[in-house]
PDB file of C-alpha atoms in Angstrom:
ATOM      1  CA  MET H 237     -17.093  10.625  12.078  1.00 79.00           C
ATOM      2  CA  THR H 238     -13.450  12.244  13.483  1.00 91.00           C
ATOM      3  CA  ILE H 239     -10.859  10.090  11.728  1.00 94.00           C
ATOM      4  CA  LYS H 240      -7.756   9.964  13.861  1.00 96.00           C
ATOM      5  CA  LEU H 241      -4.164   9.778  12.757  1.00 96.00           C
ATOM      6  CA  LEU H 242      -0.807   9.058  13.717  1.00 96.00           C
ATOM      7  CA  LEU H 243       2.530  10.160  12.089  1.00 96.00           C
ATOM      8  CA  VAL H 244       5.840   9.242  11.269  1.00 96.00           C
ATOM      9  CA  ASP H 245       8.585  10.798   9.400  1.00 94.00           C
ATOM     10  CA  ASP H 246      11.582  12.286  10.612  1.00 92.00           C
ATOM     11  CA  GLN H 247      11.368  15.619   7.948  1.00 90.00           C
ATOM     12  CA  ASN H 248       9.580  17.412   9.345  1.00 89.00           C
ATOM     13  CA  LEU H 249       9.063  19.584   6.417  1.00 87.00           C
ATOM     14  CA  VAL H 250       6.876  16.844   5.697  1.00 87.00           C
ATOM     15  CA  LYS H 251       4.943  16.729   8.607  1.00 91.00           C
ATOM     16  CA  MET H 252       4.151  20.242   8.314  1.00 90.00           C
ATOM     17  CA  GLY H 253       3.167  19.471   4.607  1.00 88.00           C
ATOM     18  CA  ILE H 254       0.845  16.582   5.563  1.00 90.00           C
ATOM     19  CA  CYS H 255      -0.412  18.283   7.981  1.00 90.00           C
ATOM     20  CA  SER H 256      -1.338  21.004   6.742  1.00 88.00           C
ATOM     21  CA  LEU H 257      -3.150  19.155   3.560  1.00 87.00           C
ATOM     22  CA  LEU H 258      -4.900  17.719   6.614  1.00 89.00           C
ATOM     23  CA  GLU H 259      -6.254  20.310   8.396  1.00 85.00           C
ATOM     24  CA  LEU H 260      -7.590  21.148   4.528  1.00 86.00           C
ATOM     25  CA  SER H 261      -9.572  17.957   4.888  1.00 87.00           C
ATOM     26  CA  GLY H 262     -11.813  18.248   8.289  1.00 88.00           C
ATOM     27  CA  ARG H 263     -11.820  15.226   8.897  1.00 92.00           C
ATOM     28  CA  ILE H 264      -8.752  14.265  10.668  1.00 94.00           C
ATOM     29  CA  SER H 265      -6.900  14.688  13.142  1.00 93.00           C
ATOM     30  CA  VAL H 266      -3.425  14.113  13.881  1.00 94.00           C
ATOM     31  CA  VAL H 267      -2.876  12.456  17.797  1.00 94.00           C
ATOM     32  CA  ALA H 268       0.987  12.043  17.297  1.00 95.00           C
ATOM     33  CA  GLN H 269       4.054  12.597  15.142  1.00 95.00           C
ATOM     34  CA  LEU H 270       6.505  10.559  15.495  1.00 95.00           C
ATOM     35  CA  ASP H 271      10.275  11.515  13.510  1.00 93.00           C
ATOM     36  CA  ASN H 272      11.392   7.931  14.597  1.00 93.00           C
ATOM     37  CA  GLY H 273      10.352   4.564  14.695  1.00 92.00           C
ATOM     38  CA  LEU H 274      10.840   3.901  18.805  1.00 94.00           C
ATOM     39  CA  GLY H 275       8.035   5.435  20.087  1.00 94.00           C
ATOM     40  CA  VAL H 276       5.046   3.745  16.992  1.00 96.00           C
ATOM     41  CA  ILE H 277       3.905   0.528  19.479  1.00 95.00           C
ATOM     42  CA  ASP H 278       3.275   2.953  22.426  1.00 95.00           C
ATOM     43  CA  ALA H 279       1.850   5.470  20.325  1.00 96.00           C
ATOM     44  CA  ILE H 280      -0.445   3.104  18.835  1.00 96.00           C
ATOM     45  CA  GLU H 281      -1.433   2.136  22.267  1.00 95.00           C
ATOM     46  CA  SER H 282      -2.157   5.948  23.465  1.00 95.00           C
ATOM     47  CA  HIS H 283      -3.627   7.666  21.150  1.00 96.00           C
ATOM     48  CA  GLN H 284      -6.046   4.231  19.598  1.00 96.00           C
ATOM     49  CA  PRO H 285      -5.364   6.006  15.879  1.00 97.00           C
ATOM     50  CA  ASP H 286      -7.096   5.197  12.712  1.00 96.00           C
ATOM     51  CA  VAL H 287      -4.774   4.516  10.690  1.00 96.00           C
ATOM     52  CA  MET H 288      -0.962   5.905  10.157  1.00 97.00           C
ATOM     53  CA  LEU H 289       1.344   7.685   7.692  1.00 96.00           C
ATOM     54  CA  LEU H 290       4.999   5.716   7.709  1.00 95.00           C
ATOM     55  CA  ASP H 291       8.235   7.184   6.346  1.00 92.00           C
ATOM     56  CA  ILE H 292      10.285   3.945   4.926  1.00 90.00           C
ATOM     57  CA  ARG H 293      13.796   5.646   5.417  1.00 88.00           C
ATOM     58  CA  MET H 294      14.118   7.282   9.429  1.00 90.00           C
ATOM     59  CA  PRO H 295      16.933   7.117  12.578  1.00 88.00           C
ATOM     60  CA  LYS H 296      16.578   4.832  14.901  1.00 91.00           C
ATOM     61  CA  MET H 297      14.423   2.383  13.419  1.00 93.00           C
ATOM     62  CA  ASN H 298      12.848   2.522   9.935  1.00 92.00           C
ATOM     63  CA  GLY H 299       9.145   1.593   8.526  1.00 92.00           C
ATOM     64  CA  ILE H 300      10.409  -1.750   8.114  1.00 93.00           C
ATOM     65  CA  GLU H 301      11.959  -2.491  10.885  1.00 95.00           C
ATOM     66  CA  VAL H 302       8.630  -1.318  12.168  1.00 96.00           C
ATOM     67  CA  LEU H 303       6.242  -3.176   9.890  1.00 95.00           C
ATOM     68  CA  ALA H 304       7.766  -5.999  11.695  1.00 94.00           C
ATOM     69  CA  LYS H 305       7.883  -5.420  15.119  1.00 95.00           C
ATOM     70  CA  MET H 306       4.588  -4.495  14.285  1.00 95.00           C
ATOM     71  CA  LYS H 307       3.759  -8.092  13.019  1.00 91.00           C
ATOM     72  CA  GLU H 308       5.416 -10.177  14.872  1.00 93.00           C
ATOM     73  CA  LEU H 309       3.178  -8.183  18.116  1.00 94.00           C
ATOM     74  CA  GLU H 310       0.387  -8.672  16.153  1.00 92.00           C
ATOM     75  CA  VAL H 311      -0.296  -5.167  16.786  1.00 92.00           C
ATOM     76  CA  LEU H 312      -3.116  -3.946  13.613  1.00 91.00           C
ATOM     77  CA  LEU H 313      -2.860  -0.396  12.274  1.00 95.00           C
ATOM     78  CA  PRO H 314      -4.137  -0.003   9.046  1.00 94.00           C
ATOM     79  CA  THR H 315      -0.045   1.948   7.180  1.00 95.00           C
ATOM     80  CA  ILE H 316       0.025   3.137   3.549  1.00 93.00           C
ATOM     81  CA  ILE H 317       3.710   4.454   3.649  1.00 90.00           C
ATOM     82  CA  LEU H 318       5.254   7.197   2.669  1.00 87.00           C
ATOM     83  CA  THR H 319       7.729   6.765   0.098  1.00 81.00           C
ATOM     84  CA  THR H 320      10.415   7.893  -3.099  1.00 74.00           C
ATOM     85  CA  PHE H 321      11.033   7.447  -6.400  1.00 60.00           C
ATOM     86  CA  ASP H 322      13.771   4.865  -5.292  1.00 58.00           C
ATOM     87  CA  GLU H 323      12.657   2.700  -3.022  1.00 63.00           C
ATOM     88  CA  HIS H 324      10.921   0.395  -4.590  1.00 64.00           C
ATOM     89  CA  ASP H 325      12.903  -2.471  -3.085  1.00 69.00           C
ATOM     90  CA  LEU H 326      11.636  -0.828   0.401  1.00 76.00           C
ATOM     91  CA  VAL H 327       7.808  -0.425  -0.566  1.00 74.00           C
ATOM     92  CA  LEU H 328       7.834  -4.251  -2.069  1.00 71.00           C
ATOM     93  CA  GLU H 329       8.891  -4.905   1.661  1.00 79.00           C
ATOM     94  CA  SER H 330       6.663  -3.541   3.372  1.00 82.00           C
ATOM     95  CA  ILE H 331       3.029  -4.427   1.326  1.00 76.00           C
ATOM     96  CA  LYS H 332       4.808  -8.542   2.771  1.00 76.00           C
ATOM     97  CA  LEU H 333       5.291  -7.252   5.930  1.00 84.00           C
ATOM     98  CA  GLY H 334       1.659  -5.851   5.927  1.00 84.00           C
ATOM     99  CA  ALA H 335       1.926  -1.516   4.915  1.00 87.00           C
ATOM    100  CA  LYS H 336      -2.000  -1.258   3.210  1.00 84.00           C
ATOM    101  CA  GLY H 337      -0.166   1.375   0.746  1.00 80.00           C
ATOM    102  CA  TYR H 338       2.286   3.388  -0.706  1.00 81.00           C
ATOM    103  CA  LEU H 339       2.354   7.118  -1.506  1.00 84.00           C
ATOM    104  CA  ARG H 340       4.488   9.611  -2.522  1.00 81.00           C
ATOM    105  CA  LYS H 341       5.640  12.273   0.513  1.00 83.00           C
ATOM    106  CA  ASP H 342       4.712  15.278  -2.081  1.00 81.00           C
ATOM    107  CA  VAL H 343       0.989  13.999  -2.479  1.00 80.00           C
ATOM    108  CA  SER H 344      -1.879  15.885  -2.999  1.00 84.00           C
ATOM    109  CA  LEU H 345      -4.861  16.546  -0.556  1.00 87.00           C
ATOM    110  CA  ASP H 346      -7.603  14.588  -3.053  1.00 86.00           C
ATOM    111  CA  SER H 347      -4.675  11.045  -3.833  1.00 83.00           C
ATOM    112  CA  LEU H 348      -4.062  11.213   0.357  1.00 88.00           C
ATOM    113  CA  MET H 349      -7.493  11.728   1.383  1.00 90.00           C
ATOM    114  CA  SER H 350      -8.447   8.975  -1.103  1.00 86.00           C
ATOM    115  CA  ALA H 351      -5.724   6.449   0.255  1.00 87.00           C
ATOM    116  CA  ILE H 352      -6.793   7.014   4.263  1.00 91.00           C
ATOM    117  CA  ASP H 353     -10.639   5.893   3.124  1.00 89.00           C
ATOM    118  CA  THR H 354      -9.526   2.875   1.300  1.00 84.00           C
ATOM    119  CA  VAL H 355      -7.355   1.359   4.047  1.00 87.00           C
ATOM    120  CA  ILE H 356      -9.638   2.413   6.107  1.00 90.00           C
ATOM    121  CA  ALA H 357     -11.899   0.686   4.498  1.00 84.00           C
ATOM    122  CA  GLY H 358     -10.032  -3.047   4.910  1.00 79.00           C
ATOM    123  CA  ASP H 359      -8.531  -2.389   1.147  1.00 74.00           C
ATOM    124  CA  MET H 360      -4.697  -1.696  -0.472  1.00 72.00           C
ATOM    125  CA  CYS H 361      -3.829   1.357  -1.872  1.00 74.00           C
ATOM    126  CA  ILE H 362      -1.814   1.880  -4.645  1.00 63.00           C
ATOM    127  CA  GLN H 363      -0.350   4.993  -6.462  1.00 56.00           C
ATOM    128  CA  PRO H 364      -0.271   4.968 -10.238  1.00 51.00           C
ATOM    129  CA  GLY H 365       2.429   6.642 -10.917  1.00 47.00           C
ATOM    130  CA  ILE H 366       4.318   4.701  -8.143  1.00 49.00           C
ATOM    131  CA  THR H 367       3.261   1.336  -8.994  1.00 49.00           C
ATOM    132  CA  ASN H 368       5.262   1.493 -12.647  1.00 48.00           C
ATOM    133  CA  GLN H 369       8.000   2.161 -11.531  1.00 50.00           C
ATOM    134  CA  VAL H 370       8.038  -1.450  -8.754  1.00 51.00           C
ATOM    135  CA  ILE H 371       7.109  -2.827 -11.821  1.00 49.00           C
ATOM    136  CA  GLU H 372       9.865  -2.392 -12.728  1.00 51.00           C
ATOM    137  CA  ASN H 373      12.142  -3.108 -10.197  1.00 51.00           C
ATOM    138  CA  VAL H 374       9.649  -6.326  -8.865  1.00 47.00           C
ATOM    139  CA  SER H 375      12.507  -8.961 -10.900  1.00 42.00           C
ATOM    140  CA  SER H 376      14.739  -7.863  -8.800  1.00 45.00           C
ATOM    141  CA  LEU H 377      13.592 -10.156  -5.361  1.00 43.00           C
ATOM    142  CA  GLY H 378      13.350 -12.971  -7.798  1.00 45.00           C
ATOM    143  CA  GLY H 379      10.469 -15.268  -7.535  1.00 47.00           C
ATOM    144  CA  ASP H 380       9.364 -19.245  -6.725  1.00 47.00           C
ATOM    145  CA  ASP H 381       9.852 -21.112  -9.726  1.00 48.00           C
ATOM    146  CA  GLN H 382       8.710 -24.180  -8.467  1.00 47.00           C
ATOM    147  CA  GLU H 383       5.995 -22.420  -6.954  1.00 58.00           C
ATOM    148  CA  GLU H 384       3.154 -24.307  -9.691  1.00 68.00           C
ATOM    149  CA  LEU H 385       0.012 -21.630 -10.251  1.00 73.00           C
ATOM    150  CA  GLU H 386      -2.950 -22.175 -12.446  1.00 80.00           C
ATOM    151  CA  ALA H 387      -3.057 -20.414 -15.882  1.00 82.00           C
ATOM    152  CA  LEU H 388      -5.010 -17.402 -15.447  1.00 85.00           C
ATOM    153  CA  SER H 389      -6.583 -17.088 -19.089  1.00 86.00           C
ATOM    154  CA  ASN H 390      -7.058 -14.290 -21.172  1.00 83.00           C
ATOM    155  CA  GLY H 391      -8.865 -11.485 -18.973  1.00 84.00           C
ATOM    156  CA  GLU H 392      -8.231 -12.257 -16.421  1.00 87.00           C
ATOM    157  CA  VAL H 393      -4.368 -11.412 -17.936  1.00 85.00           C
ATOM    158  CA  GLN H 394      -5.950  -8.440 -18.534  1.00 83.00           C
ATOM    159  CA  VAL H 395      -7.555  -8.086 -15.830  1.00 87.00           C
ATOM    160  CA  LEU H 396      -4.039  -7.943 -13.758  1.00 85.00           C
ATOM    161  CA  ARG H 397      -2.726  -5.407 -16.101  1.00 81.00           C
ATOM    162  CA  LEU H 398      -4.844  -2.600 -15.666  1.00 81.00           C
ATOM    163  CA  ALA H 399      -4.746  -3.290 -11.970  1.00 81.00           C
ATOM    164  CA  ALA H 400      -1.580  -3.349 -12.124  1.00 76.00           C
ATOM    165  CA  ALA H 401      -1.663   0.547 -13.686  1.00 69.00           C
ATOM    166  CA  GLY H 402      -3.258   1.695 -10.437  1.00 71.00           C
ATOM    167  CA  TYR H 403      -6.659   1.129 -12.111  1.00 77.00           C
ATOM    168  CA  SER H 404      -9.689   0.256  -9.976  1.00 81.00           C
ATOM    169  CA  ASN H 405     -12.404  -1.760  -9.899  1.00 85.00           C
ATOM    170  CA  ASN H 406     -14.615  -0.041 -11.916  1.00 87.00           C
ATOM    171  CA  GLU H 407     -12.925   1.813 -14.073  1.00 83.00           C
ATOM    172  CA  ILE H 408     -11.513  -1.857 -15.056  1.00 85.00           C
ATOM    173  CA  ALA H 409     -14.831  -2.820 -15.987  1.00 87.00           C
ATOM    174  CA  GLU H 410     -15.305   0.602 -17.274  1.00 84.00           C
ATOM    175  CA  ALA H 411     -11.934  -0.001 -19.301  1.00 78.00           C
ATOM    176  CA  MET H 412     -13.161  -3.720 -21.346  1.00 81.00           C
ATOM    177  CA  HIS H 413     -17.201  -2.891 -21.304  1.00 83.00           C
ATOM    178  CA  LYS H 414     -18.578  -4.801 -18.333  1.00 87.00           C
ATOM    179  CA  SER H 415     -20.117  -4.940 -15.635  1.00 90.00           C
ATOM    180  CA  SER H 416     -18.948  -4.647 -11.833  1.00 88.00           C
ATOM    181  CA  GLY H 417     -19.554  -7.640 -10.706  1.00 91.00           C
ATOM    182  CA  THR H 418     -17.930  -9.536 -13.638  1.00 91.00           C
ATOM    183  CA  VAL H 419     -15.176  -7.947 -13.013  1.00 90.00           C
ATOM    184  CA  ARG H 420     -15.462  -8.564  -9.318  1.00 90.00           C
ATOM    185  CA  ASN H 421     -15.857 -11.566  -9.875  1.00 92.00           C
ATOM    186  CA  GLN H 422     -12.512 -12.363 -12.287  1.00 92.00           C
ATOM    187  CA  MET H 423     -11.020 -10.810  -9.810  1.00 91.00           C
ATOM    188  CA  SER H 424     -11.321 -13.200  -7.007  1.00 92.00           C
ATOM    189  CA  PHE H 425     -11.005 -16.234  -9.316  1.00 92.00           C
ATOM    190  CA  ILE H 426      -7.098 -13.925 -10.145  1.00 92.00           C
ATOM    191  CA  LEU H 427      -6.891 -14.252  -5.942  1.00 92.00           C
ATOM    192  CA  ALA H 428      -7.642 -17.573  -5.806  1.00 91.00           C
ATOM    193  CA  LYS H 429      -5.867 -19.157  -8.782  1.00 90.00           C
ATOM    194  CA  LEU H 430      -2.840 -16.724  -7.780  1.00 90.00           C
ATOM    195  CA  GLN H 431      -3.379 -18.299  -4.605  1.00 89.00           C
ATOM    196  CA  VAL H 432      -2.895 -14.204  -2.506  1.00 89.00           C
ATOM    197  CA  ARG H 433      -5.711 -12.477  -0.287  1.00 86.00           C
ATOM    198  CA  ASP H 434      -5.238  -8.734  -1.856  1.00 85.00           C
ATOM    199  CA  ARG H 435      -4.649  -7.522  -5.754  1.00 83.00           C
ATOM    200  CA  THR H 436      -1.607  -6.100  -4.632  1.00 79.00           C
ATOM    201  CA  ARG H 437       0.117  -8.794  -4.460  1.00 82.00           C
ATOM    202  CA  ALA H 438      -1.871 -10.475  -6.604  1.00 85.00           C
ATOM    203  CA  VAL H 439      -0.385  -8.412  -9.592  1.00 81.00           C
ATOM    204  CA  LEU H 440       2.986  -8.446  -7.927  1.00 79.00           C
ATOM    205  CA  LYS H 441       2.820 -12.375  -7.864  1.00 81.00           C
ATOM    206  CA  ALA H 442       1.890 -12.801 -11.276  1.00 79.00           C
ATOM    207  CA  ILE H 443       4.599 -10.479 -12.069  1.00 73.00           C
ATOM    208  CA  GLU H 444       7.470 -12.622 -10.477  1.00 72.00           C
ATOM    209  CA  HIS H 445       6.886 -15.729 -12.318  1.00 74.00           C
ATOM    210  CA  GLY H 446       5.648 -13.996 -15.717  1.00 70.00           C
ATOM    211  CA  LEU H 447       2.051 -13.501 -15.634  1.00 74.00           C
ATOM    212  CA  ILE H 448       1.839 -10.122 -16.870  1.00 68.00           C
TER     213      ILE H 448
END
């Protein structure tokens, strides 16, 4: 089945490059391209895309404003933020507003397709090369020091640290010499203890509270 994609970026060269990559996959149809966020809601209604690639910094209406508007109107569409290394605070804000992940604009075809498949499946996508850069800057957001969280076990901390580095559950299982089922169970316990819905928010919250 062909995946319908909405591409929103104000840089024509970026759009051309990503479209060229997607054509190579043979699985993606770019149903619309926009150079700012003003027409995103209308484009979603008109073209019914399966996924959106969204730039953060754009004129007239940027990616954060788009996500905020989508949240306000309860428009649900798996969205991947396109970013560069100097936009950590905006990346974190976009995730809080509902973005399912983020990628560098010079992403490879394999990474791009993997990210698209991941978010369409309902999971979060975090690119390891960016993750550490974001982690280094997460403290600037501050945390709720008064919030009481259940303590993580040593094993759960190890799992969360590997998740923060961008490893999948299967990769974590291999690294820790455990079964994938055990790691999935540990991740479920971690989400419950940190009172979050997904692994990306778990990583960010653990860092904010100094747990990892």
